[in-house]
Coordinates of C-alpha atoms in Angstrom, one line a residue:
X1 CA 0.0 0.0 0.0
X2 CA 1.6 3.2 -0.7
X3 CA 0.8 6.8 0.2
X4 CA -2.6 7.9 0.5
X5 CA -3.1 10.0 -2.0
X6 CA -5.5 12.9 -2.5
X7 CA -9.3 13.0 -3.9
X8 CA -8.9 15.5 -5.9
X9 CA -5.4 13.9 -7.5
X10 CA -7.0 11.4 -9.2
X11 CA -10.8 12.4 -10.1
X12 CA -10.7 16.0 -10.3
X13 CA -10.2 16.1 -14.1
X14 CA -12.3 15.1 -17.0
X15 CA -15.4 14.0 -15.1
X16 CA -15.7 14.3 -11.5
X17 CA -14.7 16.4 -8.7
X18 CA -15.4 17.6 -5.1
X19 CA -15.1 16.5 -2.1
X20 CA -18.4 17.9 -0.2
X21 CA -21.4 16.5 -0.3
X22 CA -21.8 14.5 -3.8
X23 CA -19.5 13.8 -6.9
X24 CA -20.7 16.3 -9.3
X25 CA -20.2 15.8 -13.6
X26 CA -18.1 18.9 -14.8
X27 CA -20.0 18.6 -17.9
X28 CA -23.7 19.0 -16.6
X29 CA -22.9 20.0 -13.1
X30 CA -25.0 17.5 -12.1
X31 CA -24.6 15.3 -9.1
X32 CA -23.0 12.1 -10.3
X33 CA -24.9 9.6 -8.0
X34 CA -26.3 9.4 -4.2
X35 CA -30.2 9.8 -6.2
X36 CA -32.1 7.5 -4.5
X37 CA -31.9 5.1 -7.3
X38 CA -28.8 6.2 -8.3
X39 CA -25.7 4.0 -7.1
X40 CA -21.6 5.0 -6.9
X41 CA -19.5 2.1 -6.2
X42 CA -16.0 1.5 -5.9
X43 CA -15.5 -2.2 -5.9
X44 CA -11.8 -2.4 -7.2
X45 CA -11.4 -6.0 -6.6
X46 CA -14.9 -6.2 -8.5
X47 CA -13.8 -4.9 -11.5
X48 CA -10.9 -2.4 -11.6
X49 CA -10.9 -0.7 -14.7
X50 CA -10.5 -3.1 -17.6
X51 CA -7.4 -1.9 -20.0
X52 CA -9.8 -3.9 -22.7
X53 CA -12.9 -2.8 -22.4
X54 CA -16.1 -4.1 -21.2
X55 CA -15.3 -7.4 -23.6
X56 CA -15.9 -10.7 -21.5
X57 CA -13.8 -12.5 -24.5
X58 CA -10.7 -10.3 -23.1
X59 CA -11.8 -11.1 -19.2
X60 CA -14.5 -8.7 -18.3
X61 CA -16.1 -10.6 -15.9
X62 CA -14.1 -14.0 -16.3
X63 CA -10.9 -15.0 -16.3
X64 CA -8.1 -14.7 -13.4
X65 CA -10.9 -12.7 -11.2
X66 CA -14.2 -14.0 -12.3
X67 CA -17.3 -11.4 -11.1
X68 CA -20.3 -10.3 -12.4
X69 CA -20.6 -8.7 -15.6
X70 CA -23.6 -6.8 -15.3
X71 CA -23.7 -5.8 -19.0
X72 CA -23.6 -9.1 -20.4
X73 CA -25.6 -12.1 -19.4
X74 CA -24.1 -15.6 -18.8
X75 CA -26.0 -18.8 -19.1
X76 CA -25.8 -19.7 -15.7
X77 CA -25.4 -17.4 -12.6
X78 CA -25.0 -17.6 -8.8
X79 CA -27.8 -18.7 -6.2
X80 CA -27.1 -16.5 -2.6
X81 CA -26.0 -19.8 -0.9
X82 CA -23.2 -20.0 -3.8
X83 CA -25.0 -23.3 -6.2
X84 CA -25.1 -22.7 -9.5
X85 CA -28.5 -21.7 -11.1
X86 CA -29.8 -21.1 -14.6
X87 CA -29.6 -17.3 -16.3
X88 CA -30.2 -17.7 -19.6
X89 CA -30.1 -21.3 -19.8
X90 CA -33.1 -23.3 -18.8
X91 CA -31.3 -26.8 -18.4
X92 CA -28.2 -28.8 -19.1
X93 CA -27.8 -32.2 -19.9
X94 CA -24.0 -33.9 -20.1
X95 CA -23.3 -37.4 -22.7
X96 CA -22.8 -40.0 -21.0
X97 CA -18.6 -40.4 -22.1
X98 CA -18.7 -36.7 -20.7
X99 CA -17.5 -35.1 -24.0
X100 CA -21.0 -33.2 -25.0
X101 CA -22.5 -30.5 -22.8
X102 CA -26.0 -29.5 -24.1
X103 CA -27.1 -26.1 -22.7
X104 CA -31.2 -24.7 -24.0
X105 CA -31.6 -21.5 -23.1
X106 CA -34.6 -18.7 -23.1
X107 CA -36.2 -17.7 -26.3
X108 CA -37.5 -14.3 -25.0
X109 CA -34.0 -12.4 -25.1
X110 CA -32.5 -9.3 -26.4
X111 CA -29.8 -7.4 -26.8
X112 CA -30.1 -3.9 -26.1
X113 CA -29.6 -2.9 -29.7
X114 CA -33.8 -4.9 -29.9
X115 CA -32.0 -7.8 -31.7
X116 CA -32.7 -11.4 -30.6
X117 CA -30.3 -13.6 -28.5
X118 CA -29.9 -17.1 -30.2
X119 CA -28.1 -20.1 -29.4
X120 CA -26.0 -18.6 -32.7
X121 CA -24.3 -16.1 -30.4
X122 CA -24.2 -18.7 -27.9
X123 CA -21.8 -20.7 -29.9
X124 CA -20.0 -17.8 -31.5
X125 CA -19.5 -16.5 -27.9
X126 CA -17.5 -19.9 -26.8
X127 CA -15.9 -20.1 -30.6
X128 CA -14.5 -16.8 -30.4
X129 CA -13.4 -17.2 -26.6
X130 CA -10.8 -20.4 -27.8
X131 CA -8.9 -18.3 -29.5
X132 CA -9.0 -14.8 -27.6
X133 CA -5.4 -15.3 -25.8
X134 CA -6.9 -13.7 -22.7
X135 CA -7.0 -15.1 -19.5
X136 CA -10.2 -17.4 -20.6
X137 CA -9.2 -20.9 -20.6
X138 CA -11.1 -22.6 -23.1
X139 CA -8.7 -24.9 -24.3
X140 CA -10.6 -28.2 -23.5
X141 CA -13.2 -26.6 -25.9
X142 CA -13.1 -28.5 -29.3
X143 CA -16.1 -26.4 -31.0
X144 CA -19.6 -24.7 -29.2
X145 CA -22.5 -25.9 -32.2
X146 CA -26.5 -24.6 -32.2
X147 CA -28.2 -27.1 -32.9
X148 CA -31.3 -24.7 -33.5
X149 CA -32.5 -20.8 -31.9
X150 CA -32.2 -22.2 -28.5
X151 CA -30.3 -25.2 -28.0
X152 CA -26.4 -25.6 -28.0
X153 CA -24.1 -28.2 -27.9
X154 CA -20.6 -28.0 -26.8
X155 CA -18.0 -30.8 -27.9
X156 CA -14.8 -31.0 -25.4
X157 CA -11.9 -32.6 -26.1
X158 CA -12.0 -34.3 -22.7
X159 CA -14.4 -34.6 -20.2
X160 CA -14.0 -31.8 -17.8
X161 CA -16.7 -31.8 -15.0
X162 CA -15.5 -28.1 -13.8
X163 CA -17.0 -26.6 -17.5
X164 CA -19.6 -25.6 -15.8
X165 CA -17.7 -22.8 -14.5
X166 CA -16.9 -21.7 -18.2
X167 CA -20.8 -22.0 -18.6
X168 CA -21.1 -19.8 -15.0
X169 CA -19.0 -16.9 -16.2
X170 CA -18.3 -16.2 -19.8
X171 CA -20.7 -13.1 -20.9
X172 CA -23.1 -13.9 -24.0
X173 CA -21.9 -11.3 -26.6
X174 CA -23.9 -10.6 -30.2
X175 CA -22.4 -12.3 -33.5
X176 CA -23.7 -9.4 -35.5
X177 CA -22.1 -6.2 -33.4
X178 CA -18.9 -8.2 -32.2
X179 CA -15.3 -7.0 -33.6
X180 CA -12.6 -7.3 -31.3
X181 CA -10.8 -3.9 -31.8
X182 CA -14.2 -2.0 -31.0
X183 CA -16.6 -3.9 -28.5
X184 CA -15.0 -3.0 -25.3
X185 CA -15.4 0.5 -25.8
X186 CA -18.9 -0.2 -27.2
X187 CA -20.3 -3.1 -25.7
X188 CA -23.6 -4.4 -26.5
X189 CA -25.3 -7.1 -24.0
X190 CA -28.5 -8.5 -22.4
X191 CA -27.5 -8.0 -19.1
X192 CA -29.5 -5.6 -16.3
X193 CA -27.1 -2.7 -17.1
X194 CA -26.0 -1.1 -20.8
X195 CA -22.7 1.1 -20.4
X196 CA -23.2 4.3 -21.7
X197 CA -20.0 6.2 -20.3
X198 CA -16.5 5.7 -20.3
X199 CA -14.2 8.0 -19.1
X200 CA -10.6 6.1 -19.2
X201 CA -8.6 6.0 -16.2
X202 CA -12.0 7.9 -14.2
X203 CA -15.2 6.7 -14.5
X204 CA -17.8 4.3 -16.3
X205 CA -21.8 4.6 -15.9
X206 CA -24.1 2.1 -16.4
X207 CA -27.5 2.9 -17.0
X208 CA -30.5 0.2 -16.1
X209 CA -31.7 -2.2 -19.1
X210 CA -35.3 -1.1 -19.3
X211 CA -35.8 -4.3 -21.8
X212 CA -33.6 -7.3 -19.3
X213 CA -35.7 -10.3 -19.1
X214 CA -35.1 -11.3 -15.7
X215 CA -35.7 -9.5 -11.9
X216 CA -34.6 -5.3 -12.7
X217 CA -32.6 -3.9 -9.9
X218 CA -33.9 -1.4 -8.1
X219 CA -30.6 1.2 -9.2
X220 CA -31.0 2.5 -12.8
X221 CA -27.8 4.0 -12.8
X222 CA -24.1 2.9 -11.5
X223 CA -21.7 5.3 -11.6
X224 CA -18.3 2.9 -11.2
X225 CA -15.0 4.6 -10.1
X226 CA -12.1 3.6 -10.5
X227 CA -9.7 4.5 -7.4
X228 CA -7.0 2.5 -5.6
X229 CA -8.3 2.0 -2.1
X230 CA -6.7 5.0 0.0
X231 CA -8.5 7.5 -2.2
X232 CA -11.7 5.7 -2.2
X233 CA -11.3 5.7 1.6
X234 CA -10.7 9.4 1.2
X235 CA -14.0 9.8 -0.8
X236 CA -15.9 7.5 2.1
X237 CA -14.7 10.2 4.4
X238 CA -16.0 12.8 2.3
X239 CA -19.7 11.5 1.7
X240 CA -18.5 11.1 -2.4
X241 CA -19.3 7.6 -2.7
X242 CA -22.1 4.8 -2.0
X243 CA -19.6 1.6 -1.4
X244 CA -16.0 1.2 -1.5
X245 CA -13.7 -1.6 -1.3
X246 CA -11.4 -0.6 1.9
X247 CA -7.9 -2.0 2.9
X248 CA -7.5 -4.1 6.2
X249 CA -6.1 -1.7 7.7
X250 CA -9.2 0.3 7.8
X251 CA -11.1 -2.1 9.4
X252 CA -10.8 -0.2 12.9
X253 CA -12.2 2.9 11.7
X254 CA -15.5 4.4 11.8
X255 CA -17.1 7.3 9.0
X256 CA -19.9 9.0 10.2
X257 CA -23.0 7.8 7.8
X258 CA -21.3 4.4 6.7
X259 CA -21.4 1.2 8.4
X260 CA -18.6 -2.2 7.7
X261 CA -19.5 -4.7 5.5
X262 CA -17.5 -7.9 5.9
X263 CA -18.1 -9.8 3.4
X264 CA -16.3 -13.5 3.5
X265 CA -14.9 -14.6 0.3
X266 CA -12.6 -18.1 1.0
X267 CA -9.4 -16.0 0.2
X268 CA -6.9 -18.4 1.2
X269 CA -3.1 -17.3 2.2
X270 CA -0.8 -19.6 2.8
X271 CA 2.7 -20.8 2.5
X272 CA 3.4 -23.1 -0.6
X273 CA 6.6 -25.3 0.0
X274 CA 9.2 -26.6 -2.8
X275 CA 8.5 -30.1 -2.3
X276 CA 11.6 -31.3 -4.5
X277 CA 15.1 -31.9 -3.0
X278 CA 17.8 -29.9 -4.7
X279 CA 19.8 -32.0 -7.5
X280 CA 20.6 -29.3 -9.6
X281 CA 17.7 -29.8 -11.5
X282 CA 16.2 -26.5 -13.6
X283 CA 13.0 -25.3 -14.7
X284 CA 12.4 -25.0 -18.3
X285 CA 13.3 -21.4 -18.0
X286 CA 16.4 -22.1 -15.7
X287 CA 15.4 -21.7 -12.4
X288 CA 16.4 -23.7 -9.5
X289 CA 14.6 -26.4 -8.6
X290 CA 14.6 -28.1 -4.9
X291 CA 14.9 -27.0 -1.2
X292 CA 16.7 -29.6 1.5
X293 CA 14.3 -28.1 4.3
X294 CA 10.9 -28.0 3.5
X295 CA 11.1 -31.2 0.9
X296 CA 11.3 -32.9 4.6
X297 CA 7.5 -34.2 5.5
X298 CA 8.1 -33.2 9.5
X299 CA 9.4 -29.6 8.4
X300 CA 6.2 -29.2 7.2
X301 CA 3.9 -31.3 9.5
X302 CA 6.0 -29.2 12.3
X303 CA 4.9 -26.0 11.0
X304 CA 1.5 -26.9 10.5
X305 CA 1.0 -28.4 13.7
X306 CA 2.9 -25.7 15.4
X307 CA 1.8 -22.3 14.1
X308 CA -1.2 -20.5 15.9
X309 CA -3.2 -19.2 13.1
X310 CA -5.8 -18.1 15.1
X311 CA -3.3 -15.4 16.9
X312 CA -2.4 -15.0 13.2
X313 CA -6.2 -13.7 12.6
X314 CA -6.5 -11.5 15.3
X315 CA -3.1 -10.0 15.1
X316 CA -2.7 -9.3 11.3
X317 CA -6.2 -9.2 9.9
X318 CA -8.1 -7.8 13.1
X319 CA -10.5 -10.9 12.9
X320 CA -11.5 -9.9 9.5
X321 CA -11.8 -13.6 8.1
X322 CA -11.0 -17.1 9.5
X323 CA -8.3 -19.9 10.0
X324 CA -7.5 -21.6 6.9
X325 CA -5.9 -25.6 6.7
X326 CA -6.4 -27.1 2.9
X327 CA -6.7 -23.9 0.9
X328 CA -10.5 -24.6 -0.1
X329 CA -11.8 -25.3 3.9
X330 CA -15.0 -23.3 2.8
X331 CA -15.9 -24.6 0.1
X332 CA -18.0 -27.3 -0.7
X333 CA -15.3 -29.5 -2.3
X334 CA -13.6 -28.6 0.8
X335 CA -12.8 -32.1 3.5
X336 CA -12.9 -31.4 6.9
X337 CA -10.9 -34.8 7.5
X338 CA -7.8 -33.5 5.9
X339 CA -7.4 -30.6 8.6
X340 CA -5.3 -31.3 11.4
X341 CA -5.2 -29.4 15.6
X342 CA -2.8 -26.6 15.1
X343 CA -1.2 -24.5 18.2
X344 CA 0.5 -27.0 19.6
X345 CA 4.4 -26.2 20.0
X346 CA 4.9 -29.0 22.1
X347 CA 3.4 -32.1 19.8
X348 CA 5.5 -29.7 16.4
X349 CA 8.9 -29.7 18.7
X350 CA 8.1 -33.7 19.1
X351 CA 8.0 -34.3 15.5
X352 CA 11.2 -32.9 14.5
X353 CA 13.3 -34.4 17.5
X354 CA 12.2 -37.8 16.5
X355 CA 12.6 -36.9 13.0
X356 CA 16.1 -35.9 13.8
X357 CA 15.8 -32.0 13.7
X358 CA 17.9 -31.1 16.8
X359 CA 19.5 -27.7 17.7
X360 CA 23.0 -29.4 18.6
X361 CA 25.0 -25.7 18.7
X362 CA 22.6 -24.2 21.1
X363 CA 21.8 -21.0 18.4
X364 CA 18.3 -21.8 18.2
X365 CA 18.0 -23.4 15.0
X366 CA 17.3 -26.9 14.6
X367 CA 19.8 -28.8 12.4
X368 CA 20.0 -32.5 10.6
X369 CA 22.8 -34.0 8.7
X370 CA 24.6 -30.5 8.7
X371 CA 21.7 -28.8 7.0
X372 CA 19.9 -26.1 9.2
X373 CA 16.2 -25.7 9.4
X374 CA 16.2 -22.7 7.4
X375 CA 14.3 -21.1 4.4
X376 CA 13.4 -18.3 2.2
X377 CA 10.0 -17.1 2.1
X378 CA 9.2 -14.7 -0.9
X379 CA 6.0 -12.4 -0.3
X380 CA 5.0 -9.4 -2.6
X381 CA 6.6 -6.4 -1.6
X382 CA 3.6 -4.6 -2.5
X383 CA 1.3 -6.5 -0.3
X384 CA 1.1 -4.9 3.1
X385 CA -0.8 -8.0 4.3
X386 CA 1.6 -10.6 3.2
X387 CA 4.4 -9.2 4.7
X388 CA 2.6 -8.8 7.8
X389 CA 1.5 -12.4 7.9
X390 CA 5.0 -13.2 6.7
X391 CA 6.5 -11.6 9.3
X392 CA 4.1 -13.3 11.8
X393 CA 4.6 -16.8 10.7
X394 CA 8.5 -16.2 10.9
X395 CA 8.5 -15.5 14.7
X396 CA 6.6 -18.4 15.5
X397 CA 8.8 -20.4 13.3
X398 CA 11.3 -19.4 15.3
X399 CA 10.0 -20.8 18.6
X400 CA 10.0 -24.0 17.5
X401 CA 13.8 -23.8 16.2
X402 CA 12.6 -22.9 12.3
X403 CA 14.6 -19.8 10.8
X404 CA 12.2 -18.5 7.7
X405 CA 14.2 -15.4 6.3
X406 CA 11.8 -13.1 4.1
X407 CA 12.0 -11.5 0.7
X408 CA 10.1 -8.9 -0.5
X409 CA 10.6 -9.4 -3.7
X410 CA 8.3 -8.7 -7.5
X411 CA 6.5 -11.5 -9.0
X412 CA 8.8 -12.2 -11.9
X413 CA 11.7 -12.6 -9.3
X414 CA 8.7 -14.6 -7.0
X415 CA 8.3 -16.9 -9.5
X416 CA 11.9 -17.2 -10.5
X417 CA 12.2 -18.9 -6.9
X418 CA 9.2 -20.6 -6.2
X419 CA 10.3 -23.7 -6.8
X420 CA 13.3 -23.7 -4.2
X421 CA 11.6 -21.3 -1.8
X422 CA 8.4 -20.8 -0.6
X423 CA 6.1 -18.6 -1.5
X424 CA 3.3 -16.7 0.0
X425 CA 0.5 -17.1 -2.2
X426 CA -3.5 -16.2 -2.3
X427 CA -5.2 -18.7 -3.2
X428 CA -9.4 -17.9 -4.1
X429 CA -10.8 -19.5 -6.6
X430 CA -14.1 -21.2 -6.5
X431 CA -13.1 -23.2 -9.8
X432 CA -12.6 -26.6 -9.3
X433 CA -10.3 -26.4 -12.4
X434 CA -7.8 -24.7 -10.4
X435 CA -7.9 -27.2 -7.6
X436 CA -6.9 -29.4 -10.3
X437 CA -4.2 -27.9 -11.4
X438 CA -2.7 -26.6 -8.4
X439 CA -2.0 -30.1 -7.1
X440 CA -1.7 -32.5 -10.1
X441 CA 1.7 -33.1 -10.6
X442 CA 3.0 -31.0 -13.9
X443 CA 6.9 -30.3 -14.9
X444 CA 8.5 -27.6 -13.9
X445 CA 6.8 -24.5 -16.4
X446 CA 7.0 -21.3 -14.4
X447 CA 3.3 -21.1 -13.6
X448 CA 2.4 -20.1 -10.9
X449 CA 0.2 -23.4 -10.5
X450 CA 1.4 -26.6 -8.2
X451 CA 4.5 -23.9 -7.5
X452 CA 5.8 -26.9 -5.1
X453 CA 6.0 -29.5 -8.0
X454 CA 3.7 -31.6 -5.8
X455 CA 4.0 -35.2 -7.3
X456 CA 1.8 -38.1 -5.8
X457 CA -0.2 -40.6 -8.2
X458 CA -2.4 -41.1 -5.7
X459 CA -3.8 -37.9 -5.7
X460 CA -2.9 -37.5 -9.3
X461 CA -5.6 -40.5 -9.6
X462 CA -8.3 -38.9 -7.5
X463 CA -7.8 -35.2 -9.3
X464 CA -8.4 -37.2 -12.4
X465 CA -11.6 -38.9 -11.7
X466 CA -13.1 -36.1 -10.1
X467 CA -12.5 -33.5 -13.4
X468 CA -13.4 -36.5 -15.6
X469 CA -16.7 -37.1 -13.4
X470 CA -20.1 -36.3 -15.4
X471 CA -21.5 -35.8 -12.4
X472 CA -20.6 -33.0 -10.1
X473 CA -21.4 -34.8 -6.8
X474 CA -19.6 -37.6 -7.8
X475 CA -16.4 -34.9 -8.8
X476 CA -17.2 -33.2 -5.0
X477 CA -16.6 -36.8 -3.6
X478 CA -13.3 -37.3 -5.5
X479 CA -12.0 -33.6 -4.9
X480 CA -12.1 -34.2 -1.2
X481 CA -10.5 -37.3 -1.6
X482 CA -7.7 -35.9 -3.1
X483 CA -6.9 -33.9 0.1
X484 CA -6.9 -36.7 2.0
X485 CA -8.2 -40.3 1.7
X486 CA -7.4 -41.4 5.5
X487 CA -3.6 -42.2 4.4
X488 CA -2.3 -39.4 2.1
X489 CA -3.7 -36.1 0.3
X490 CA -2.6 -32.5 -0.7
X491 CA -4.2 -31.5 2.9
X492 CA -2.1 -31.1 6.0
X493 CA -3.6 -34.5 7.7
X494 CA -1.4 -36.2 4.4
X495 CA 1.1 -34.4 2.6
X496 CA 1.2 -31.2 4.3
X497 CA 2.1 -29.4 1.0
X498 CA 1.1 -25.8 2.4
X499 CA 1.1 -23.9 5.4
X500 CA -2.3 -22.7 5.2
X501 CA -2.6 -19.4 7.3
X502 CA -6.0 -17.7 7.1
X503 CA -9.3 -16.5 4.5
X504 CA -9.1 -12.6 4.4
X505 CA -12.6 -11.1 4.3
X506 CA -13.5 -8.3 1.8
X507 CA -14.3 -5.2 4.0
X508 CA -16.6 -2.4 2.5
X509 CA -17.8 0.8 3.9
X510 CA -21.2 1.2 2.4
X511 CA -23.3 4.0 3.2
X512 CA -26.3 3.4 5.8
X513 CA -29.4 4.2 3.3
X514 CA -27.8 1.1 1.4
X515 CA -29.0 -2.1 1.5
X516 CA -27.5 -4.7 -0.5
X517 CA -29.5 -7.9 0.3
X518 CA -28.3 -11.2 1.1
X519 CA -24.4 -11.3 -0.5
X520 CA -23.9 -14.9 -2.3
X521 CA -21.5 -17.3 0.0
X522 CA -18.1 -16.9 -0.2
X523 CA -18.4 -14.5 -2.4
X524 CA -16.9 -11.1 -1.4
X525 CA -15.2 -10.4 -4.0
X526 CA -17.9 -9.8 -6.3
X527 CA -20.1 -7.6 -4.3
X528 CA -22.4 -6.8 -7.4
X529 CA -23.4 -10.0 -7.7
X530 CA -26.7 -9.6 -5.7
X531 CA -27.2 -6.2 -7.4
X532 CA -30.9 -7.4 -8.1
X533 CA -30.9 -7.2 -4.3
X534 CA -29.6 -3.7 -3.5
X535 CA -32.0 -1.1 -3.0
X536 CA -31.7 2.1 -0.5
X537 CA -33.4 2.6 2.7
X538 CA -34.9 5.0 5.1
X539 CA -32.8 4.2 7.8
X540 CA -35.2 6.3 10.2
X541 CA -38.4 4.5 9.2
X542 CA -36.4 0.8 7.8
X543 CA -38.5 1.8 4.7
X544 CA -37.3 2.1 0.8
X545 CA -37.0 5.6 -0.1

């Protein structure tokens, strides 16, 4: 976090300005939002401000941060308690080799430019999306085909039980109005919202869909800005603003006319640990591969027995979230088997004596076979947070005869050493995909995926059944397995392949006449989400103004 920097510094020019009462439109002198219908967020970890546009085939609204895109529809959306229900589909059915997804969808839909959605745009939505090169990962997609106006049939190369997540996010764009160089800036959907502002590097305003098919939201305007999170703190302060996204650090302080909105979203920190030894093997782009230390099983049961990460909680993130163990503990695929007691010093100090760890020079660090219990831990020196937790998890370390020196370091020199260091990583995604691929064993790429080289066929075996499953319990069973079975598992009960720390909790400061509803589980980061929820209140009379 750097600097706080002023209101006026960044929104002052062009479009908005002031820091009294309201946001006010140089170019109507007008008040931008705070109408009782009308709505000014700043959600940065929402949206940000997309370089490319309002496009969802360049990641508006899917790709590494997946979120509502409010201008575009999807076929399936988000129920509150996080399942997935239908949008513009109206069923699914999958073959039964798992290969052919068939998705119907609503015949009543427009775009906002009056022209009819068809399973056409459907398929040329998916089509278009193999080959975007954006963050979209479509590559199990062989070809998306309408069979007629509302029926479409999507051929995968493999089966792949976590497409529906694909199906969940990708915004429906229109065959007829889609070039790539122009429909970011001009985007037409069938979403609630149609953009009809964009001020670049400022502002973007939506204005309500009079012609959306499904339940209208109650705001007819959104007035998104896009500040870093001091200066939207400064406009909470300053009555300029209906929501913000705040920093952690905030979480203490109270704004006259705005209450906290703590919103959890399954954000998982943790420490990922090389899980090679060092033979002076490379990566394919030359890095080193291997650590001595934390390829040892009781290194990393120690630590993961030993840390306190409820002290972690209350001492870094004031509370703001909740102790984490396998990465995914609150998700459904989540399995409460493969989490083990932590705070325990005592039992941690056990595991390395018998394992051989012993501090034999009396300078507080353990040693074995002339190697010391020591290790590098990279964190990004622009996170606040992570060195904080970093910082944290060192100390304790220490107590049980662990010495974790720290690097602040970028992400290309992170991932130049994640595979002989570890790393502190976030870890959010409610993609089962990802789960997949963050614990399947790979080769040595440079992805930030599996940045331990984790390598165990059982698992490999269960990962495998459950993203080949054509049925998603079925997949849940097998995804749980994989973090532990009763003998072995990515969790800490088996492998112990991360120090799991703690979920950080999106905070908000929301103004009191808002109410946004019932937020979907676990879903913080997209705050919008619910948006056919939010309405403002009376807070005098509890009543809808």
């Amino acid at each position: 976090m750097g600097d706080p920097i002023s209101l006026s510094s960044h929104v002052s020019d062009g479009s908005i300005s002031g820091s009294s009462d309201k946001l006010v439109s140089e170019d109507s002198d007008e008040p931008a939002s705070k109408g009782s219908d009308e709505l000014v967020v700043n959600v940065n970890s929402h949206t940000g401000e997309p370089e490319t546009g309002f496009d969802p085939l360049l990641g508006w609204g899917c790709g590494h941060v997946n979120f509502e895109p409010l201008i575009q529809s999807t076929l399936f959306k988000s129920a509150d308690n996080g399942s997935i229900i239908n949008d513009l589909a109206t069923n699914y059915s999958v073959s039964s080799d798992g290969d052919t997804w068939t998705v119907h969808i609503r015949d009543d839909v427009r775009f906002t430019d009056g022209k009819n959605l068809t399973a056409e745009d459907v398929a040329f939505t998916f089509n278009t999306a193999i080959g975007s090169n954006s963050e979209l990962d479509m590559s199990n997609l062989e070809k998306a085909t309408a069979v007629n106006n509302t029926a479409v049939e999507f051929k995968l190369k493999e089966p792949q039980s976590s497409f529906i997540w694909r199906l969940r996010y990708v915004g429906i764009v229109p065959e007829h109005a889609y070039k790539k160089e122009t429909y970011g800036t001009n985007p037409i959907g069938s979403g609630p919202y149609k953009l009809v502002e964009w001020d670049k590097g400022q502002q973007a305003i939506l204005e309500l869909n009079e012609n959306y098919y499904g339940k209208k939201p109650y705001f007819k305007k959104i007035t998104m800005l896009f500040l870093d999170k001091d200066t939207a703190f400064a406009a909470v302060k300053s009555g300029d603003v209906d929501i913000a996204e705040i920093e952690i650090s905030h979480a203490n302080q109270t704004v006259d006319g705005y209450k906290l909105v703590d919103l959890p979203a399954a954000r998982a920190q943790g420490l990922s640990f090389p899980m090679q030894y060092n033979t002076g093997k490379k990566s394919l782009q030359g890095d080193p591969i291997g650590n001595n230390v934390t390829a040892d099983i009781t290194i990393r049961k120690a630590l993961n027995i030993g840390i306190d990460r409820k002290a972690l909680l209350d001492g870094v993130i004031y509370g703001k979230g909740a102790v984490e163990y396998t990465g995914v503990d609150q998700r459904d695929f989540g399995n409460p088997e493969a989490k083990i007691n932590d705070s325990n010093p005592e039992e941690a100090q056990k595991i390395l004596e018998n394992a051989g760890w012993k501090d034999t020079d009396g300078d507080g660090i353990r040693e074995k076979n002339g190697t010391e219990a020591e290790f590098k831990l990279y964190y990004s020196a622009t996170d606040q947070t992570r060195q904080a937790l970093s910082v944290a998890v060192s100390e304790q370390a220490k107590q049980l005869g662990i010495k974790i020196d720290l690097v602040g370091a970028s992400w290309d020199e992170i991932y130049a050493n994640q595979y002989s260091s570890a790393v502190l990583y976030a870890y959010s995604s409610i993609d089962t995909f990802n789960l997949y691929q963050q614990y399947h064993s790979k080769e040595a790429d440079d992805t930030y995926r599996n940045p331990g080289l984790y390598n165990n066929s059982i698992v490999d075996g269960y990962l495998e059944t459950a993203l080949r499953s054509t049925d998603q319990d079925q997949a849940t069973k097998y995804w749980k397995l994989a973090a532990y079975d009763g003998s072995t598992g990515f969790g800490p009960a088996g492998d112990a392949t991360w120090l799991w720390l703690v979920t950080i909790d999106y905070l908000y400061m929301a103004d009191e006449t808002l109410d946004i509803g019932t937020p979907q589980r676990n879903a913080g980061a997209d705050v919008l989400g619910n948006i056919y929820e939010w309405k403002r209140v009376d807070t005098a009379n509890s009543t809808s103004k």
